[in-house]
Every structure is written in structure tokens, then in C-alpha cells.
CSV table of C-alpha atoms and ligand atoms in Angstrom, one decimal:
chain,number,residue,atom,x,y,z
A,9,MET,CA,24.8,-6.8,11.1
A,10,THR,CA,21.5,-8.0,9.7
A,11,LYS,CA,21.0,-7.2,5.9
A,12,LEU,CA,18.1,-5.0,5.7
A,13,GLU,CA,16.8,-7.1,2.7
A,14,THR,CA,16.4,-10.0,4.8
A,15,VAL,CA,14.3,-8.3,7.6
A,16,VAL,CA,10.8,-9.7,8.0
A,17,LEU,CA,8.4,-7.5,10.0
A,18,GLU,CA,5.4,-8.8,11.6
A,19,SER,CA,2.2,-8.2,13.4
A,20,GLU,CA,0.0,-10.8,15.2
A,21,ARG,CA,-1.1,-12.3,12.2
A,22,LEU,CA,1.1,-11.3,9.5
A,23,HIS,CA,4.5,-11.1,7.9
A,24,LEU,CA,5.7,-8.2,5.8
A,25,ARG,CA,8.4,-9.8,3.7
A,26,GLN,CA,10.5,-9.4,0.8
A,27,TRP,CA,8.7,-10.9,-2.5
A,28,ARG,CA,9.3,-14.3,-4.0
A,29,GLN,CA,9.0,-15.6,-7.7
A,30,ASP,CA,6.0,-17.6,-6.6
A,31,ASP,CA,4.0,-14.7,-5.4
A,32,LYS,CA,3.8,-13.7,-9.1
A,33,THR,CA,0.7,-16.0,-10.0
A,34,PRO,CA,-1.5,-15.0,-7.0
A,35,PHE,CA,-0.5,-11.4,-7.4
A,36,ALA,CA,-1.4,-11.3,-11.0
A,37,GLU,CA,-4.8,-13.0,-10.3
A,38,LEU,CA,-5.7,-10.2,-7.8
A,39,ASN,CA,-4.3,-7.3,-10.4
A,40,ALA,CA,-6.7,-9.1,-13.0
A,41,ASP,CA,-9.7,-8.9,-10.7
A,42,VAL,CA,-12.0,-5.8,-11.5
A,43,GLU,CA,-13.3,-5.6,-7.9
A,44,VAL,CA,-9.9,-5.2,-6.5
A,45,MET,CA,-8.9,-2.7,-9.3
A,46,GLU,CA,-12.1,-0.8,-9.2
A,47,TYR,CA,-10.4,2.5,-8.5
A,48,PHE,CA,-7.5,2.1,-10.6
A,49,PRO,CA,-7.8,3.3,-14.5
A,50,SER,CA,-7.5,-0.6,-15.4
A,51,THR,CA,-6.7,-4.1,-14.3
A,52,LEU,CA,-3.3,-5.3,-14.9
A,53,THR,CA,-1.9,-7.8,-17.4
A,54,ARG,CA,0.4,-10.6,-16.4
A,55,ASP,CA,3.4,-8.9,-17.5
A,56,GLU,CA,2.5,-5.6,-15.8
A,57,SER,CA,1.9,-7.4,-12.7
A,58,ASN,CA,5.2,-9.2,-12.7
A,59,THR,CA,7.0,-6.0,-13.6
A,60,PHE,CA,5.4,-4.6,-10.6
A,61,VAL,CA,6.8,-7.4,-8.4
A,62,ASP,CA,10.2,-7.2,-9.8
A,63,TYR,CA,10.0,-3.4,-9.3
A,64,CYS,CA,8.8,-3.7,-5.6
A,65,SER,CA,11.7,-6.7,-5.0
A,66,ARG,CA,14.4,-4.5,-6.4
A,67,ARG,CA,13.5,-1.3,-4.4
A,68,ILE,CA,13.4,-3.6,-1.1
A,69,THR,CA,16.9,-5.1,-1.9
A,70,GLU,CA,18.3,-1.6,-2.6
A,71,ARG,CA,16.9,0.2,0.4
A,72,GLY,CA,15.6,-2.4,2.7
A,73,TRP,CA,12.0,-1.4,2.5
A,74,GLY,CA,9.1,-0.7,0.3
A,75,LEU,CA,6.0,-2.3,-0.8
A,76,TRP,CA,6.2,-5.5,1.1
A,77,ALA,CA,4.5,-8.9,0.2
A,78,ILE,CA,2.0,-9.9,3.0
A,79,GLU,CA,1.6,-13.4,4.1
A,80,LEU,CA,-0.7,-14.9,6.7
A,81,LYS,CA,1.2,-16.2,9.6
A,82,PRO,CA,0.2,-19.7,10.1
A,83,SER,CA,-0.3,-20.8,6.2
A,84,ALA,CA,2.3,-18.3,4.7
A,85,GLU,CA,-0.2,-17.8,2.1
A,86,PHE,CA,0.4,-14.6,-0.1
A,87,ILE,CA,-2.4,-12.1,0.3
A,88,GLY,CA,-1.1,-8.8,-1.5
A,89,PHE,CA,1.0,-6.0,-0.3
A,90,VAL,CA,1.3,-3.2,2.1
A,91,GLY,CA,4.3,-0.9,2.4
A,92,LEU,CA,5.9,2.5,1.9
A,93,GLU,CA,7.0,4.0,-1.4
A,94,ILE,CA,8.3,7.4,-2.7
A,95,PRO,CA,5.9,8.3,-5.7
A,96,ASN,CA,8.0,8.3,-8.9
A,97,TYR,CA,5.8,11.3,-10.2
A,98,ASP,CA,5.0,14.8,-9.3
A,99,LEU,CA,2.3,15.6,-6.8
A,100,PRO,CA,1.1,18.9,-5.3
A,101,PHE,CA,2.7,17.8,-2.0
A,102,SER,CA,5.8,16.0,-3.4
A,103,PRO,CA,8.3,15.1,-1.9
A,104,CYS,CA,6.7,12.7,0.3
A,105,THR,CA,6.6,9.0,1.3
A,106,GLU,CA,3.2,7.2,0.9
A,107,ILE,CA,1.6,4.4,2.5
A,108,GLY,CA,-0.2,2.0,0.1
A,109,TRP,CA,-2.0,-1.4,0.1
A,110,ARG,CA,-3.8,-3.8,-2.3
A,111,LEU,CA,-5.1,-7.2,-1.0
A,112,ALA,CA,-6.8,-10.3,-2.8
A,113,ARG,CA,-10.6,-9.8,-2.5
A,114,ARG,CA,-11.1,-12.9,-0.3
A,115,PHE,CA,-9.1,-11.5,2.3
A,116,TRP,CA,-10.9,-8.1,2.7
A,117,GLY,CA,-12.8,-7.1,5.7
A,118,ARG,CA,-10.7,-8.8,8.4
A,119,GLY,CA,-8.6,-6.1,9.3
A,120,TYR,CA,-5.3,-7.2,7.5
A,121,ALA,CA,-4.8,-4.1,5.7
A,122,THR,CA,-4.8,-1.8,8.9
A,123,GLU,CA,-2.9,-4.3,10.9
A,124,ALA,CA,0.0,-4.4,8.1
A,125,ALA,CA,0.0,-0.9,7.8
A,126,GLN,CA,0.2,-0.1,11.6
A,127,VAL,CA,3.6,-2.1,11.1
A,128,ALA,CA,4.6,-0.2,7.9
A,129,LEU,CA,4.0,3.2,9.8
A,130,ASN,CA,6.0,2.0,12.7
A,131,PHE,CA,8.7,1.2,10.4
A,132,GLY,CA,8.5,4.8,8.5
A,133,PHE,CA,8.5,6.8,11.8
A,134,GLU,CA,11.2,4.6,13.7
A,135,ALA,CA,13.5,3.0,11.4
A,136,LEU,CA,13.4,5.7,8.8
A,137,ALA,CA,12.9,8.5,11.0
A,138,LEU,CA,10.2,10.2,8.7
A,139,ASP,CA,8.5,13.3,9.9
A,140,GLU,CA,5.2,12.6,7.8
A,141,ILE,CA,3.7,9.8,5.6
A,142,VAL,CA,0.8,10.5,3.4
A,143,SER,CA,-1.8,8.2,1.6
A,144,PHE,CA,-4.0,9.0,-1.2
A,145,THR,CA,-6.7,7.5,-3.3
A,146,SER,CA,-9.7,8.3,-5.5
A,147,VAL,CA,-12.3,10.2,-3.5
A,148,LEU,CA,-14.6,7.4,-4.5
A,149,ASN,CA,-12.6,4.8,-2.8
A,150,GLU,CA,-14.3,4.8,0.5
A,151,ARG,CA,-12.9,1.5,1.7
A,152,SER,CA,-9.2,2.8,1.4
A,153,GLN,CA,-10.3,6.1,3.2
A,154,ARG,CA,-11.6,4.2,6.0
A,155,VAL,CA,-8.3,2.3,6.2
A,156,MET,CA,-6.6,5.5,6.4
A,157,GLN,CA,-9.1,7.0,9.0
A,158,LYS,CA,-8.5,3.9,11.3
A,159,LEU,CA,-4.8,4.4,11.1
A,160,GLY,CA,-5.4,8.0,12.5
A,161,MET,CA,-4.6,9.8,9.4
A,162,GLN,CA,-6.1,13.2,8.6
A,163,ARG,CA,-7.8,14.2,5.5
A,164,SER,CA,-6.5,17.5,4.0
A,165,ASP,CA,-8.8,20.1,2.9
A,166,VAL,CA,-7.4,20.2,-0.5
A,167,ASP,CA,-8.1,17.2,-2.9
A,168,PHE,CA,-6.2,17.1,-6.2
A,169,ASP,CA,-6.2,15.7,-9.7
A,170,HIS,CA,-4.0,12.7,-9.9
A,171,PRO,CA,-1.5,13.3,-12.8
A,172,ALA,CA,-1.6,9.4,-14.0
A,173,VAL,CA,-5.2,9.5,-14.4
A,174,ALA,CA,-6.8,10.8,-17.5
A,175,GLU,CA,-8.7,14.1,-17.7
A,176,GLY,CA,-12.5,13.6,-17.4
A,177,ASP,CA,-11.8,10.0,-15.7
A,178,PRO,CA,-14.3,10.0,-12.6
A,179,LEU,CA,-11.3,8.5,-10.7
A,180,ARG,CA,-8.9,11.4,-11.4
A,181,ARG,CA,-10.2,13.4,-8.4
A,182,HIS,CA,-8.0,12.3,-5.4
A,183,CYS,CA,-8.0,13.1,-1.4
A,184,LEU,CA,-4.9,13.3,0.6
A,185,TYR,CA,-4.5,11.9,4.0
A,186,THR,CA,-1.5,12.6,6.2
A,187,LEU,CA,0.0,11.4,9.4
A,188,SER,CA,2.7,13.4,11.3
A,189,LEU,CA,5.4,12.0,13.3
A,190,GLU,CA,3.8,14.2,16.2
A,191,ARG,CA,0.3,12.8,15.8
A,192,TRP,CA,1.5,9.3,15.4
A,193,SER,CA,3.6,9.7,18.6
A,194,THR,CA,0.6,10.5,20.7
B,12,COA,C1,-8.5,-1.1,0.6
B,12,COA,C2,-8.1,-2.4,1.2
B,12,COA,C3,-6.6,-2.7,1.1
B,12,COA,C4,-8.8,-2.8,2.5
B,12,COA,O1,-8.3,-3.9,3.0
B,12,COA,P1,-9.1,-4.7,4.3
B,12,COA,O2,-8.0,-5.7,4.9
B,12,COA,O3,-10.4,-5.0,4.1
B,12,COA,O4,-9.1,-3.3,5.3
B,12,COA,P2,-9.5,-3.5,6.8
B,12,COA,O5,-10.3,-4.7,7.2
B,12,COA,O6,-8.3,-3.3,7.7
B,12,COA,O7,-10.5,-2.2,7.0
B,12,COA,C5,-11.3,-1.9,5.8
B,12,COA,C6,-12.4,-1.1,6.6
B,12,COA,O8,-13.2,-0.5,5.6
B,12,COA,C7,-14.8,-0.6,5.8
B,12,COA,N1,-15.4,-0.7,4.6
B,12,COA,C8,-15.5,-1.8,3.9
B,12,COA,N2,-16.2,-1.6,2.9
B,12,COA,C9,-16.5,-0.3,2.8
B,12,COA,C10,-17.1,0.6,2.0
B,12,COA,N3,-17.7,0.3,0.9
B,12,COA,N4,-17.2,2.0,2.3
B,12,COA,C11,-16.6,2.4,3.5
B,12,COA,N5,-15.9,1.7,4.5
B,12,COA,C12,-15.7,0.3,4.0
B,12,COA,C13,-14.6,-1.9,6.7
B,12,COA,O9,-15.7,-2.0,7.4
B,12,COA,C14,-13.4,-1.6,7.6
B,12,COA,O10,-13.8,-0.7,8.6
B,12,COA,P3,-14.0,-1.0,9.8
B,12,COA,O11,-12.9,-1.8,10.6
B,12,COA,O12,-14.4,0.2,10.7
B,12,COA,O13,-15.4,-1.8,10.0
B,12,COA,C15,-8.8,-3.5,0.1
B,12,COA,O14,-10.2,-3.4,0.2
B,12,COA,C16,-8.3,-3.7,-1.1
B,12,COA,O15,-7.2,-4.3,-1.5
B,12,COA,N6,-8.8,-2.7,-2.0
B,12,COA,C17,-8.3,-2.7,-3.4
B,12,COA,C18,-7.2,-2.0,-3.6
B,12,COA,C19,-7.2,-0.6,-3.2
B,12,COA,O16,-8.1,0.0,-3.5
B,12,COA,N7,-6.2,-0.1,-2.8
B,12,COA,C20,-6.0,1.3,-2.2
B,12,COA,C21,-5.6,2.1,-3.5
B,12,COA,S1,-5.3,3.7,-2.9
């Protein structure tokens, strides 16, 4: 039987794969980019970025899925991550499995996030047999919401305050998008 850890998912232009040590430098660069991190409370230091890679890698090893490293097929160039995660803090709609994404600035606008996310959704609904996958972001992050909309996700009527964002921070108000198995199947 194939070890889940070694499974590489793919779309037409992308591989979704386990992280490698040599992803750490380009990932730290994108996490230090203020434009990429505009809708997060802060950019990440190199150490914080490396810790994130180690966490994602460990979760994929343990469970066979998670926030996958994304690389371009012809060049094998690392461009960021897309994948599934169970938030490790309480949210008004917990428990849930979320889909998330973060790509280096120069790779935006080519449909890569949506393309990789389609693969992650397929994995979530088919391999993991999930009933629902959610996504959430600052109400100000229209670019990320556009990806959610393109995936067929529906915005919940109720916005919420993200518990990890400080009170008074304009990024605190978040919107929730959901996609049910039923809707995804049709
Ligand atoms: C969000 C992100 C992953 C999108 O990646 P991407 O590969 O450019 O996404 P896609 O090309 O698949 O789709 C982007 C869509 O947003 C649209 N868009 C771009 N800028 C926009 C803006 N300012 N407002 C609204 N829509 C916007 C694009 O036109 C495109 O939609 P279209 O195909 O209908 O034209 C990328 O911008 C990113 O990494 N951002 C920083 C990290 C982040 O915010 N992550 C989400 C946190 S929850």
C-alpha cells in the first residue's frame, strides 16, 4: 500500500506535495513580504516561517494530508501552500476543516490558488469523506474571497471576530464561506 505521506497530488499545472527543507528559504521570503501578509496581523520572521514548515510537514507525515507545498510542474519551483487544516483554536463554527492558501506575490493572478484548491477539495470530499469544508478570511481580503467564490463556496450570513486577532484591529472581522459535500457533488 502507498504510504499516504508519499502521495503527491496534482492538477494540470501543479504538484501538491510534502514539504522539503529547501522550501524554507522561498517560504520565509513570501512570509516576509508585506503585500502577501497584508491581511495577517504581521509578517513572519525566518524562525516563525520555519516553524510553520515543520508543523505542516509533521501533520502531513502523521495524517497524510494538510497544507501542502505547491510547485509548478515543469520547473518544480516552489510557489507557496494550499491545503486543508483543522484550526487549533476555537471558532464559532468549530469543529471544522478549513481550506487555505498563500502564494508568493509573483505567482498571483494565474489561477494557481483556485487550481490547487480544487485538488484539495476533491481530496477532502473523496479521500477524507468530509461533509463540509470551510474557509474564512478578513472581510477586507477580497482577493481570497474571490478564490472562495470561484470554488463554489457560499458566504455565511454571519461574520465573526477572529480570536487570534486583537480587538480593535481592522483585520479582526472575518467572513466565513462553506462548501457542503452535496453542493460540491453537483
Ligand atoms: C489569495 C491568493 C492565494 C490568490 O492566489 P491566486 O493564484 O492569485 O488566485 P487565483 O488566480 O486563483 O484567483 C484570484 C482571483 O481574485 C481576483 N482578484 C485579484 N485581486 C483582487 C482584488 N483586489 N479584489 C477582488 N478580486 C481580486 C482575480 O481577478 C481572480 O479572480 P478571476 O479569476 O475571477 O479574475 C493570493 O493572492 C495570496 O497568496 N494572497 C496572500 C495570502 C492570503 O491572503 N491568503 C488567504 C488568507 S485567508
